[in-house]
Structures are given as C-alpha cells and as structure tokens.
Amino acid sequence: MDNRPIGFFDSGLGGISVLGEALQQMPNEDFVYFGDTLHIPYGDKPPAEVLRYTHEAVSRLIALNCKAIVLACNTATSVAAGELRQELEMPIIGMEPALKPASLLKGDGAVLVLATHVTLTQPKFHSLMHQYGKDAVPIPCPGLMECVEAGELEGERVESLLHSLLSPYLDQPIKSVVLGCTHYVFLRDTIARFFSENVALIDGNAGTVRQLGRRLSQSGLLSGKSGGTVTFLSSMEDEETLQHMQKMFMLCNDHT
Ligand code: DGL
C-alpha cells in the first residue's frame, strides 16, 4: 500500500476530464493535477518542445512525491511516453486516441478522429492507424483546445470553428467520432449536435483510468486509506487559472 499522491498532467485544462473519471473509479487516492497553462497549446508546437515541457512537468510531479504519473494528454503521450518509461521506474500511464474501441463497434461508416496536429503526425498514431484505422479519418483541430481553455464550451465561436473543421466530412456515412484530445471531451455535447443520434462519441478516459488502477494494483501501490484529496497546480501560478481549473473539475463531476 502506498498513500502518496498520483500525479496528473496536461498542457492545460483537458486532463481534468480524465481526473474526473479517476475520482469516480479511485475515491481513496490523493491526486495532484498540474496544467502547463503557460505553454498551451502543445498540439501545434514542434515535438522537441513538447518533449521538453513534458519532462519538466513530470519532474515537478516527482518532486511532489507522486507514486505514478498519468499523462492526461494525447499529445504529450505520443511524444514523450516512450522516453519517460525508459528513464523512470514508476508507472507512467499515457493516452491515445481510442481507435481500438472504435474499431470494435458494429456498423458501417467512417470513424472521424479529432486530435491535435502533433498527435496525428507521430509514429505512435501511425502504428495505431495501421492496426485499427481501417475506416479512420484523422482530422487535426487547430484552435479547438483554445475554446476550452477560454471556457467556451458552446456558442458562436466554438460552433463555427467546429463547422469549418467538420463540414468537409459530413456528407458521408459516419459510424463514430473519436475525441482524441482530452480537451475535446469537454465539448462532447456541442460536437454531438453535428451528428445524428446513432453516431457514438468515444474517448479514452475510462480506459486510461482502468489501466492506472491495474498498474497500481499490480505494483502494490494502491492507497490504504479512506477518502482522497485533489490539488491543482498550474505553470501560470495565478489564482484565476486555479479557479478556472476548479470550475472545470466541478463541471465534469456534474456530468458523471
Ligand atoms: N489536451 C491535449 C491532448 O490530449 C493537448 C492540447 C494542446 O495542448 O494542444 O492532446
């Protein structure tokens, strides 16, 4: 048993959607969430820069005595997870666009994969496409995470951006939509309005948290106490950003 906290990391607010799921599945753990708000967006940056920021963030969480790290960010995972796992012995849990569960769904039509430019151009995604991407259509979504960071989960700006991103693909049969960036999970309801009811919107949050639980249990690292805490940190280090994080966290508890 190990009562040290679990470190969560994302470029900004997106990973809070994964944290919300973790709290449901693991109510007896303490969590420290670090958002690298100062350096958003990761998805349009050179991978070497994302790698450096991810290393810095993970070092920060290790210095806070975290027993495991969740890269609650598809972009950071695709660039940095391999290297971090080689360097560190602690569990490093990453995320990938949920192509595998999407490929298991019955029915015909395209699987639209919404993710950042960096995620969609890394070797990790190419090998995912090779295995599970028969019907997948990758769609980079520049500007979308910024709407979430600004708290715009619906309304004119985000809807017209989604319209311009999605409309080239809407004239074909669509089976499912993969939310391949943790920020986009907060836009689920707004994105769903562009599709008919039978189109499934799939994210990797629950699967990632199940994987975290398995890894902690295999390594004897689950907490032995009852109840847990959540601490938010941001590289912006200002009260407003921390309050915004709390607000997004409440929102995702309301949804579950
Ligand atoms: N939330 C992130 C992801 O899952 C990255 C968003 C960004 O910083 O561009 O990919």
Tab-separated table of C-alpha atoms and ligand atoms in Angstrom:
chain	number	residue	atom	x	y	z
A	1	MET	CA	0.000	0.000	0.000
A	2	ASP	CA	1.136	3.499	-0.767
A	3	ASN	CA	-0.618	6.700	0.268
A	4	ARG	CA	1.445	9.065	-1.870
A	5	PRO	CA	-0.494	11.082	-4.480
A	6	ILE	CA	-0.966	10.251	-8.160
A	7	GLY	CA	0.317	12.987	-10.484
A	8	PHE	CA	-1.852	14.068	-13.424
A	9	PHE	CA	-0.521	16.244	-16.197
A	10	ASP	CA	-1.847	18.016	-19.276
A	11	SER	CA	-0.937	21.133	-21.244
A	12	GLY	CA	-3.902	22.857	-19.628
A	13	LEU	CA	-7.447	22.003	-18.576
A	14	GLY	CA	-8.154	18.977	-20.793
A	15	GLY	CA	-6.743	16.351	-18.447
A	16	ILE	CA	-9.248	17.433	-15.798
A	17	SER	CA	-11.772	15.337	-17.757
A	18	VAL	CA	-9.565	12.296	-17.055
A	19	LEU	CA	-9.102	13.303	-13.429
A	20	GLY	CA	-12.900	13.429	-13.034
A	21	GLU	CA	-13.089	9.816	-14.171
A	22	ALA	CA	-10.214	8.842	-11.835
A	23	LEU	CA	-12.019	10.284	-8.859
A	24	GLN	CA	-15.062	8.147	-9.671
A	25	GLN	CA	-13.041	4.952	-10.045
A	26	MET	CA	-10.490	5.589	-7.251
A	27	PRO	CA	-12.108	7.648	-4.484
A	28	ASN	CA	-9.446	6.730	-1.914
A	29	GLU	CA	-6.473	8.209	-3.748
A	30	ASP	CA	-4.921	11.687	-3.460
A	31	PHE	CA	-4.347	13.480	-6.777
A	32	VAL	CA	-2.080	16.350	-7.814
A	33	TYR	CA	-3.039	17.900	-11.155
A	34	PHE	CA	-0.506	20.052	-12.997
A	35	GLY	CA	-1.589	22.044	-16.056
A	36	ASP	CA	1.182	23.638	-18.109
A	37	THR	CA	-1.095	26.561	-18.993
A	38	LEU	CA	1.873	28.822	-19.704
A	39	HIS	CA	2.805	26.766	-22.764
A	40	ILE	CA	-0.557	25.981	-24.386
A	41	PRO	CA	-1.233	24.755	-26.996
A	42	TYR	CA	1.086	21.737	-27.202
A	43	GLY	CA	-0.648	20.404	-30.294
A	44	ASP	CA	0.785	22.971	-32.718
A	45	LYS	CA	4.339	23.063	-31.309
A	46	PRO	CA	7.475	21.264	-32.528
A	47	PRO	CA	7.569	17.813	-30.854
A	48	ALA	CA	11.007	18.570	-29.303
A	49	GLU	CA	9.432	21.453	-27.401
A	50	VAL	CA	6.510	19.295	-26.195
A	51	LEU	CA	9.066	16.699	-25.062
A	52	ARG	CA	10.969	19.287	-23.018
A	53	TYR	CA	7.832	20.685	-21.360
A	54	THR	CA	6.568	17.202	-20.573
A	55	HIS	CA	9.874	16.272	-18.919
A	56	GLU	CA	9.736	19.454	-16.840
A	57	ALA	CA	6.162	18.758	-15.768
A	58	VAL	CA	6.897	15.150	-14.816
A	59	SER	CA	9.969	16.240	-12.796
A	60	ARG	CA	7.773	18.677	-10.952
A	61	LEU	CA	5.244	15.958	-10.068
A	62	ILE	CA	8.025	13.607	-8.968
A	63	ALA	CA	9.409	16.351	-6.713
A	64	LEU	CA	5.942	16.437	-5.113
A	65	ASN	CA	6.392	12.761	-4.185
A	66	CYS	CA	3.926	11.302	-6.716
A	67	LYS	CA	3.880	7.497	-6.909
A	68	ALA	CA	2.647	7.328	-10.514
A	69	ILE	CA	2.156	9.763	-13.390
A	70	VAL	CA	-0.812	9.998	-15.734
A	71	LEU	CA	-0.046	11.869	-18.951
A	72	ALA	CA	-3.649	13.023	-19.343
A	73	CYS	CA	-2.756	14.390	-22.757
A	74	ASN	CA	-2.664	12.511	-26.054
A	75	THR	CA	-0.129	14.970	-27.481
A	76	ALA	CA	2.396	14.655	-24.628
A	77	THR	CA	1.955	10.871	-24.594
A	78	SER	CA	2.644	10.475	-28.286
A	79	VAL	CA	5.866	12.489	-27.998
A	80	ALA	CA	7.209	11.611	-24.548
A	81	ALA	CA	5.743	8.420	-23.038
A	82	GLY	CA	8.288	6.031	-24.579
A	83	GLU	CA	11.267	8.019	-23.362
A	84	LEU	CA	9.825	8.589	-19.887
A	85	ARG	CA	9.117	4.877	-19.441
A	86	GLN	CA	12.714	4.070	-20.291
A	87	GLU	CA	14.043	6.627	-17.831
A	88	LEU	CA	11.711	6.089	-14.875
A	89	GLU	CA	10.710	3.007	-12.942
A	90	MET	CA	7.423	4.408	-11.648
A	91	PRO	CA	4.153	3.728	-13.551
A	92	ILE	CA	3.714	6.189	-16.445
A	93	ILE	CA	0.176	5.930	-17.821
A	94	GLY	CA	-0.443	7.550	-21.178
A	95	MET	CA	-3.348	8.186	-23.536
A	96	GLU	CA	-4.007	7.515	-27.180
A	97	PRO	CA	-6.960	8.285	-29.451
A	98	ALA	CA	-9.493	5.490	-28.794
A	99	LEU	CA	-9.267	3.880	-32.257
A	100	LYS	CA	-9.234	0.380	-30.819
A	101	PRO	CA	-12.623	0.624	-29.038
A	102	ALA	CA	-13.980	2.497	-32.073
A	103	SER	CA	-12.888	-0.350	-34.373
A	104	LEU	CA	-14.845	-2.834	-32.238
A	105	LEU	CA	-18.174	-1.031	-32.725
A	106	LYS	CA	-20.555	-2.649	-35.194
A	107	GLY	CA	-21.866	-0.765	-38.209
A	108	ASP	CA	-20.607	0.900	-41.361
A	109	GLY	CA	-19.203	4.328	-41.956
A	110	ALA	CA	-16.181	6.465	-41.222
A	111	VAL	CA	-14.545	6.874	-37.803
A	112	LEU	CA	-13.642	10.567	-37.502
A	113	VAL	CA	-10.586	11.026	-35.279
A	114	LEU	CA	-10.342	14.525	-33.809
A	115	ALA	CA	-6.913	15.256	-32.314
A	116	THR	CA	-4.037	17.723	-32.405
A	117	HIS	CA	-1.650	18.065	-35.320
A	118	VAL	CA	1.234	16.677	-33.207
A	119	THR	CA	-0.742	13.596	-32.086
A	120	LEU	CA	-1.784	12.790	-35.649
A	121	THR	CA	1.730	13.086	-37.092
A	122	GLN	CA	3.673	10.995	-34.551
A	123	PRO	CA	4.770	7.360	-35.194
A	124	LYS	CA	2.556	6.186	-32.301
A	125	PHE	CA	-0.556	7.307	-34.195
A	126	HIS	CA	0.675	5.821	-37.479
A	127	SER	CA	1.007	2.426	-35.844
A	128	LEU	CA	-2.449	2.805	-34.254
A	129	MET	CA	-3.842	3.599	-37.722
A	130	HIS	CA	-2.096	0.564	-39.123
A	131	GLN	CA	-3.737	-1.732	-36.541
A	132	TYR	CA	-7.198	-0.235	-36.039
A	133	GLY	CA	-7.604	2.551	-38.577
A	134	LYS	CA	-9.373	0.824	-41.467
A	135	ASP	CA	-12.240	3.341	-41.525
A	136	ALA	CA	-10.491	6.141	-39.649
A	137	VAL	CA	-10.310	9.708	-40.955
A	138	PRO	CA	-7.809	11.818	-38.953
A	139	ILE	CA	-8.877	15.447	-38.507
A	140	PRO	CA	-6.470	17.941	-36.896
A	141	CYS	CA	-8.390	20.594	-34.959
A	142	PRO	CA	-6.261	23.740	-34.516
A	143	GLY	CA	-7.944	26.333	-32.317
A	144	LEU	CA	-10.329	23.931	-30.599
A	145	MET	CA	-8.424	23.466	-27.356
A	146	GLU	CA	-8.184	27.253	-27.051
A	147	CYS	CA	-12.008	27.439	-26.892
A	148	VAL	CA	-11.981	25.025	-23.945
A	149	GLU	CA	-9.209	26.985	-22.229
A	150	ALA	CA	-11.326	30.115	-22.633
A	151	GLY	CA	-14.312	28.326	-21.070
A	152	GLU	CA	-16.247	28.459	-24.360
A	153	LEU	CA	-17.849	25.023	-24.427
A	154	GLU	CA	-20.731	26.166	-26.606
A	155	GLY	CA	-21.720	29.300	-28.519
A	156	GLU	CA	-20.871	31.002	-31.756
A	157	ARG	CA	-17.057	30.841	-31.786
A	158	VAL	CA	-16.728	27.136	-30.991
A	159	GLU	CA	-19.683	26.144	-33.180
A	160	SER	CA	-18.407	27.988	-36.251
A	161	LEU	CA	-14.917	26.533	-35.734
A	162	LEU	CA	-16.394	23.032	-35.471
A	163	HIS	CA	-18.497	23.696	-38.549
A	164	SER	CA	-15.417	24.593	-40.611
A	165	LEU	CA	-13.461	21.595	-39.261
A	166	LEU	CA	-16.216	19.014	-39.680
A	167	SER	CA	-18.283	20.088	-42.688
A	168	PRO	CA	-15.904	18.550	-45.315
A	169	TYR	CA	-16.636	15.136	-43.757
A	170	LEU	CA	-20.358	15.302	-43.071
A	171	ASP	CA	-21.592	14.144	-46.485
A	172	GLN	CA	-20.508	10.515	-45.900
A	173	PRO	CA	-21.886	7.823	-43.569
A	174	ILE	CA	-20.237	8.218	-40.156
A	175	LYS	CA	-20.099	5.465	-37.555
A	176	SER	CA	-18.289	7.158	-34.693
A	177	VAL	CA	-16.210	10.133	-33.603
A	178	VAL	CA	-13.071	9.649	-31.518
A	179	LEU	CA	-12.296	12.509	-29.137
A	180	GLY	CA	-8.508	12.140	-29.368
A	181	CYS	CA	-7.578	15.143	-27.251
A	182	THR	CA	-8.578	15.402	-23.602
A	183	HIS	CA	-9.769	18.981	-24.086
A	184	TYR	CA	-12.392	17.876	-26.637
A	185	VAL	CA	-14.155	15.715	-24.034
A	186	PHE	CA	-15.471	18.965	-22.533
A	187	LEU	CA	-17.033	19.735	-25.950
A	188	ARG	CA	-18.824	16.386	-26.221
A	189	ASP	CA	-22.373	17.843	-26.208
A	190	THR	CA	-21.509	20.584	-28.706
A	191	ILE	CA	-19.731	18.144	-31.047
A	192	ALA	CA	-22.601	15.635	-30.763
A	193	ARG	CA	-25.002	18.202	-32.264
A	194	PHE	CA	-23.225	17.901	-35.636
A	195	PHE	CA	-24.106	14.204	-35.911
A	196	SER	CA	-27.175	12.003	-35.799
A	197	GLU	CA	-28.007	10.238	-32.537
A	198	ASN	CA	-26.638	6.870	-33.607
A	199	VAL	CA	-23.095	8.227	-34.039
A	200	ALA	CA	-21.032	7.221	-30.975
A	201	LEU	CA	-18.614	9.737	-29.455
A	202	ILE	CA	-15.726	7.826	-27.915
A	203	ASP	CA	-12.949	8.978	-25.593
A	204	GLY	CA	-10.132	7.131	-23.850
A	205	ASN	CA	-10.722	8.451	-20.332
A	206	ALA	CA	-12.336	5.444	-18.635
A	207	GLY	CA	-9.873	3.006	-20.269
A	208	THR	CA	-6.898	5.113	-19.152
A	209	VAL	CA	-8.108	5.192	-15.555
A	210	ARG	CA	-8.762	1.425	-15.580
A	211	GLN	CA	-5.177	0.959	-16.791
A	212	LEU	CA	-3.961	3.209	-13.958
A	213	GLY	CA	-5.870	1.081	-11.437
A	214	ARG	CA	-4.414	-2.149	-12.841
A	215	ARG	CA	-0.841	-0.802	-12.751
A	216	LEU	CA	-1.164	0.470	-9.186
A	217	SER	CA	-2.709	-2.765	-8.018
A	218	GLN	CA	-0.036	-4.945	-9.732
A	219	SER	CA	2.732	-2.866	-8.126
A	220	GLY	CA	1.106	-2.787	-4.661
A	221	LEU	CA	0.748	0.984	-4.927
A	222	LEU	CA	-2.977	1.450	-4.225
A	223	SER	CA	-3.738	3.656	-1.237
A	224	GLY	CA	-4.673	2.060	2.062
A	225	LYS	CA	-6.740	4.932	3.381
A	226	SER	CA	-10.294	6.061	3.017
A	227	GLY	CA	-11.141	9.259	1.084
A	228	GLY	CA	-8.853	11.408	-1.006
A	229	THR	CA	-7.850	14.952	-1.948
A	230	VAL	CA	-7.319	16.847	-5.210
A	231	THR	CA	-4.718	19.619	-5.553
A	232	PHE	CA	-4.486	21.836	-8.635
A	233	LEU	CA	-1.276	23.467	-9.864
A	234	SER	CA	-0.556	25.489	-12.982
A	235	SER	CA	2.620	26.845	-14.552
A	236	MET	CA	0.723	30.182	-14.729
A	237	GLU	CA	0.748	30.270	-10.930
A	238	ASP	CA	-2.147	32.732	-10.731
A	239	GLU	CA	-5.340	32.461	-8.749
A	240	GLU	CA	-7.588	32.954	-11.776
A	241	THR	CA	-6.194	29.895	-13.588
A	242	LEU	CA	-6.538	27.745	-10.472
A	243	GLN	CA	-10.157	28.866	-10.026
A	244	HIS	CA	-10.848	28.049	-13.674
A	245	MET	CA	-9.420	24.551	-13.104
A	246	GLN	CA	-11.711	24.073	-10.104
A	247	LYS	CA	-14.669	25.190	-12.197
A	248	MET	CA	-13.909	22.698	-14.971
A	249	PHE	CA	-13.483	19.995	-12.365
A	250	MET	CA	-16.926	20.735	-10.877
A	251	LEU	CA	-18.375	20.654	-14.376
A	252	CYS	CA	-17.039	17.220	-15.029
A	253	ASN	CA	-18.369	15.944	-11.684
A	254	ASP	CA	-21.790	17.335	-12.644
A	255	HIS	CA	-21.680	15.279	-15.842
A	256	THR	CA	-20.917	11.933	-14.183
B	1	DGL	N1	-5.133	18.006	-24.147
B	1	DGL	C1	-4.138	17.702	-25.065
B	1	DGL	C2	-4.300	16.353	-25.764
B	1	DGL	O1	-4.943	15.474	-25.243
B	1	DGL	C3	-3.395	18.729	-25.831
B	1	DGL	C4	-3.996	20.028	-26.220
B	1	DGL	C5	-2.928	21.008	-26.656
B	1	DGL	O2	-2.178	21.472	-25.789
B	1	DGL	O3	-2.840	21.286	-27.868
B	1	DGL	O4	-3.762	16.143	-26.824
